[in-house]
């Protein structure tokens, strides 16, 4: 094949063959999740996603994940530009609204909540919307609102250990 993009852990995220980009969506999603835990993964994901964006510049998913890799590296203003482009390409993407909300919340924008609310309206079963909104609310000192959002997320998936852990941590702040 042409250029291949590998995670440091050794799994392939994507490869480019001529003008065609082939992305292993499961591996890319796993890499994006790992970004929160390991800055090295975020940098590797950024490199892979920049190649993906170069090959498919109008793919909102690639733009959104590139922005997210930058968010996890603390490069929020650069991330916001990519997330805004993704949202312009796919205005009905709940995930894009979530990450535009994250960017706005990290920038201290009081209107960030409207992005999370839009994401929830578009896809009320997407737990990421509730998680990120709850984190933004906690960041803004609105712990009771964060608790309510996490309780809603837990109602969607009562077995979610992540939601349970976030809710327990939030309850400690009340």
mmCIF file of C-alpha atoms in Angstrom:
data_model
loop_
_atom_site.group_PDB
_atom_site.id
_atom_site.type_symbol
_atom_site.label_atom_id
_atom_site.label_comp_id
_atom_site.label_asym_id
_atom_site.label_seq_id
_atom_site.Cartn_x
_atom_site.Cartn_y
_atom_site.Cartn_z
ATOM 1 C CA UNK A 1 0.000 0.000 0.000
ATOM 2 C CA UNK A 2 0.949 3.677 -0.025
ATOM 3 C CA UNK A 3 1.544 5.719 3.135
ATOM 4 C CA UNK A 4 0.430 4.047 6.304
ATOM 5 C CA UNK A 5 -0.379 5.758 9.590
ATOM 6 C CA UNK A 6 0.348 3.800 12.748
ATOM 7 C CA UNK A 7 -0.385 4.514 16.396
ATOM 8 C CA UNK A 8 2.575 4.172 18.756
ATOM 9 C CA UNK A 9 0.880 1.062 20.161
ATOM 10 C CA UNK A 10 1.351 -0.594 16.767
ATOM 11 C CA UNK A 11 -2.165 -0.634 15.316
ATOM 12 C CA UNK A 12 -2.824 0.900 11.927
ATOM 13 C CA UNK A 13 -5.208 3.875 11.813
ATOM 14 C CA UNK A 14 -5.283 4.476 8.077
ATOM 15 C CA UNK A 15 -3.466 4.110 4.815
ATOM 16 C CA UNK A 16 -3.404 6.171 1.646
ATOM 17 C CA UNK A 17 -3.265 4.346 -1.674
ATOM 18 C CA UNK A 18 -2.906 6.769 -4.550
ATOM 19 C CA UNK A 19 -5.726 9.260 -4.147
ATOM 20 C CA UNK A 20 -7.756 6.991 -1.880
ATOM 21 C CA UNK A 21 -7.743 7.179 1.911
ATOM 22 C CA UNK A 22 -8.732 4.102 3.859
ATOM 23 C CA UNK A 23 -9.431 4.778 7.538
ATOM 24 C CA UNK A 24 -9.956 2.099 10.125
ATOM 25 C CA UNK A 25 -12.775 3.884 11.954
ATOM 26 C CA UNK A 26 -12.592 1.668 15.031
ATOM 27 C CA UNK A 27 -8.849 2.270 15.384
ATOM 28 C CA UNK A 28 -9.264 6.006 14.779
ATOM 29 C CA UNK A 29 -11.994 6.197 17.422
ATOM 30 C CA UNK A 30 -9.850 4.243 19.879
ATOM 31 C CA UNK A 31 -6.936 6.588 19.164
ATOM 32 C CA UNK A 32 -9.149 9.600 19.780
ATOM 33 C CA UNK A 33 -10.299 8.136 23.103
ATOM 34 C CA UNK A 34 -6.692 7.443 24.082
ATOM 35 C CA UNK A 35 -5.816 11.097 23.452
ATOM 36 C CA UNK A 36 -7.428 12.029 26.746
ATOM 37 C CA UNK A 37 -5.048 9.737 28.576
ATOM 38 C CA UNK A 38 -1.783 10.162 26.708
ATOM 39 C CA UNK A 39 -0.377 13.233 24.983
ATOM 40 C CA UNK A 40 1.757 10.990 22.759
ATOM 41 C CA UNK A 41 -1.395 9.462 21.321
ATOM 42 C CA UNK A 42 -2.787 12.940 20.629
ATOM 43 C CA UNK A 43 0.333 13.883 18.678
ATOM 44 C CA UNK A 44 0.285 10.623 16.713
ATOM 45 C CA UNK A 45 -3.420 11.060 16.037
ATOM 46 C CA UNK A 46 -2.814 14.636 14.892
ATOM 47 C CA UNK A 47 -0.238 13.469 12.349
ATOM 48 C CA UNK A 48 -2.557 10.755 11.053
ATOM 49 C CA UNK A 49 -5.524 13.076 10.894
ATOM 50 C CA UNK A 50 -3.587 15.815 9.085
ATOM 51 C CA UNK A 51 -2.858 13.247 6.368
ATOM 52 C CA UNK A 52 -6.519 12.257 6.318
ATOM 53 C CA UNK A 53 -7.620 15.907 6.048
ATOM 54 C CA UNK A 54 -5.133 16.509 3.237
ATOM 55 C CA UNK A 55 -6.594 13.555 1.351
ATOM 56 C CA UNK A 56 -10.230 14.389 2.143
ATOM 57 C CA UNK A 57 -10.466 18.107 3.022
ATOM 58 C CA UNK A 58 -14.267 18.144 2.975
ATOM 59 C CA UNK A 59 -14.741 15.210 5.326
ATOM 60 C CA UNK A 60 -16.296 16.707 8.457
ATOM 61 C CA UNK A 61 -15.394 13.668 10.562
ATOM 62 C CA UNK A 62 -11.674 14.006 9.835
ATOM 63 C CA UNK A 63 -11.792 17.763 10.497
ATOM 64 C CA UNK A 64 -13.617 17.204 13.781
ATOM 65 C CA UNK A 65 -11.189 14.536 15.026
ATOM 66 C CA UNK A 66 -8.191 16.660 13.992
ATOM 67 C CA UNK A 67 -9.618 19.493 16.066
ATOM 68 C CA UNK A 68 -10.158 17.116 18.966
ATOM 69 C CA UNK A 69 -6.548 15.917 18.819
ATOM 70 C CA UNK A 70 -5.492 19.565 19.103
ATOM 71 C CA UNK A 71 -7.877 20.172 22.022
ATOM 72 C CA UNK A 72 -6.259 17.307 23.936
ATOM 73 C CA UNK A 73 -2.886 18.943 23.330
ATOM 74 C CA UNK A 74 -4.136 22.237 24.780
ATOM 75 C CA UNK A 75 -4.165 23.977 21.398
ATOM 76 C CA UNK A 76 -7.731 25.196 21.845
ATOM 77 C CA UNK A 77 -7.847 28.123 19.420
ATOM 78 C CA UNK A 78 -6.404 25.973 16.621
ATOM 79 C CA UNK A 79 -8.826 23.180 17.552
ATOM 80 C CA UNK A 80 -11.755 25.589 17.444
ATOM 81 C CA UNK A 81 -10.970 26.519 13.847
ATOM 82 C CA UNK A 82 -11.075 22.861 12.771
ATOM 83 C CA UNK A 83 -14.228 22.151 14.775
ATOM 84 C CA UNK A 84 -15.938 25.198 13.263
ATOM 85 C CA UNK A 85 -15.047 23.958 9.762
ATOM 86 C CA UNK A 86 -16.408 20.507 10.590
ATOM 87 C CA UNK A 87 -19.632 22.000 11.905
ATOM 88 C CA UNK A 88 -20.003 24.148 8.771
ATOM 89 C CA UNK A 89 -19.701 21.009 6.644
ATOM 90 C CA UNK A 90 -22.073 18.966 8.817
ATOM 91 C CA UNK A 91 -24.361 21.252 10.847
ATOM 92 C CA UNK A 92 -26.456 18.291 12.001
ATOM 93 C CA UNK A 93 -23.526 16.493 13.627
ATOM 94 C CA UNK A 94 -24.175 16.236 17.357
ATOM 95 C CA UNK A 95 -20.523 15.350 17.945
ATOM 96 C CA UNK A 96 -19.321 18.474 16.121
ATOM 97 C CA UNK A 97 -21.635 20.604 18.266
ATOM 98 C CA UNK A 98 -20.213 18.921 21.389
ATOM 99 C CA UNK A 99 -16.631 19.775 20.494
ATOM 100 C CA UNK A 100 -17.459 23.324 19.429
ATOM 101 C CA UNK A 101 -19.051 23.557 22.891
ATOM 102 C CA UNK A 102 -15.865 22.221 24.488
ATOM 103 C CA UNK A 103 -13.804 24.824 22.633
ATOM 104 C CA UNK A 104 -16.138 27.608 23.718
ATOM 105 C CA UNK A 105 -16.185 26.402 27.339
ATOM 106 C CA UNK A 106 -12.386 26.209 27.474
ATOM 107 C CA UNK A 107 -12.247 29.745 26.082
ATOM 108 C CA UNK A 108 -14.583 30.939 28.859
ATOM 109 C CA UNK A 109 -17.486 31.668 26.497
ATOM 110 C CA UNK A 110 -20.703 31.868 28.536
ATOM 111 C CA UNK A 111 -22.668 30.717 25.473
ATOM 112 C CA UNK A 112 -20.943 27.335 25.274
ATOM 113 C CA UNK A 113 -23.949 25.621 26.826
ATOM 114 C CA UNK A 114 -26.064 26.319 23.764
ATOM 115 C CA UNK A 115 -23.762 24.078 21.689
ATOM 116 C CA UNK A 116 -24.180 21.193 24.132
ATOM 117 C CA UNK A 117 -27.938 21.749 24.222
ATOM 118 C CA UNK A 118 -28.027 21.656 20.421
ATOM 119 C CA UNK A 119 -26.044 18.400 20.446
ATOM 120 C CA UNK A 120 -28.512 16.876 22.917
ATOM 121 C CA UNK A 121 -31.437 18.029 20.777
ATOM 122 C CA UNK A 122 -29.860 16.454 17.691
ATOM 123 C CA UNK A 123 -29.001 13.155 19.390
ATOM 124 C CA UNK A 124 -30.412 12.789 22.899
ATOM 125 C CA UNK A 125 -28.811 9.339 23.255
ATOM 126 C CA UNK A 126 -25.215 10.535 22.765
ATOM 127 C CA UNK A 127 -23.583 10.340 26.203
ATOM 128 C CA UNK A 128 -20.625 12.497 25.121
ATOM 129 C CA UNK A 129 -22.957 15.502 24.980
ATOM 130 C CA UNK A 130 -23.938 15.084 28.609
ATOM 131 C CA UNK A 131 -20.383 14.300 29.775
ATOM 132 C CA UNK A 132 -18.795 17.310 28.118
ATOM 133 C CA UNK A 133 -21.642 19.629 29.114
ATOM 134 C CA UNK A 134 -21.316 18.408 32.713
ATOM 135 C CA UNK A 135 -17.573 19.078 32.669
ATOM 136 C CA UNK A 136 -18.205 22.584 31.331
ATOM 137 C CA UNK A 137 -20.785 23.191 34.055
ATOM 138 C CA UNK A 138 -18.375 21.984 36.733
ATOM 139 C CA UNK A 139 -15.641 24.175 35.275
ATOM 140 C CA UNK A 140 -18.038 27.144 35.544
ATOM 141 C CA UNK A 141 -18.871 26.283 39.164
ATOM 142 C CA UNK A 142 -22.373 24.966 38.435
ATOM 143 C CA UNK A 143 -22.006 21.599 40.136
ATOM 144 C CA UNK A 144 -25.749 20.984 40.611
ATOM 145 C CA UNK A 145 -26.325 21.426 36.874
ATOM 146 C CA UNK A 146 -23.439 19.036 36.178
ATOM 147 C CA UNK A 147 -25.002 16.454 38.505
ATOM 148 C CA UNK A 148 -28.325 16.710 36.661
ATOM 149 C CA UNK A 149 -26.642 16.199 33.272
ATOM 150 C CA UNK A 150 -24.738 13.167 34.522
ATOM 151 C CA UNK A 151 -27.888 11.687 35.997
ATOM 152 C CA UNK A 152 -29.506 12.051 32.566
ATOM 153 C CA UNK A 153 -26.501 10.310 30.977
ATOM 154 C CA UNK A 154 -26.699 7.519 33.541
ATOM 155 C CA UNK A 155 -30.389 7.046 32.743
ATOM 156 C CA UNK A 156 -29.370 6.443 29.114
ATOM 157 C CA UNK A 157 -26.818 3.795 30.065
ATOM 158 C CA UNK A 158 -27.007 2.642 33.690
ATOM 159 C CA UNK A 159 -23.998 0.352 33.200
ATOM 160 C CA UNK A 160 -21.619 3.161 32.154
ATOM 161 C CA UNK A 161 -18.692 3.095 34.557
ATOM 162 C CA UNK A 162 -17.398 6.359 33.092
ATOM 163 C CA UNK A 163 -20.656 8.166 33.833
ATOM 164 C CA UNK A 164 -20.789 6.670 37.321
ATOM 165 C CA UNK A 165 -17.235 7.832 38.052
ATOM 166 C CA UNK A 166 -17.940 11.343 36.772
ATOM 167 C CA UNK A 167 -21.143 11.525 38.805
ATOM 168 C CA UNK A 168 -19.399 10.322 41.975
ATOM 169 C CA UNK A 169 -16.665 12.908 41.496
ATOM 170 C CA UNK A 170 -19.271 15.623 40.913
ATOM 171 C CA UNK A 171 -21.225 14.651 44.028
ATOM 172 C CA UNK A 172 -18.080 15.130 46.093
ATOM 173 C CA UNK A 173 -18.094 18.791 45.042
ATOM 174 C CA UNK A 174 -21.671 19.456 46.228
#
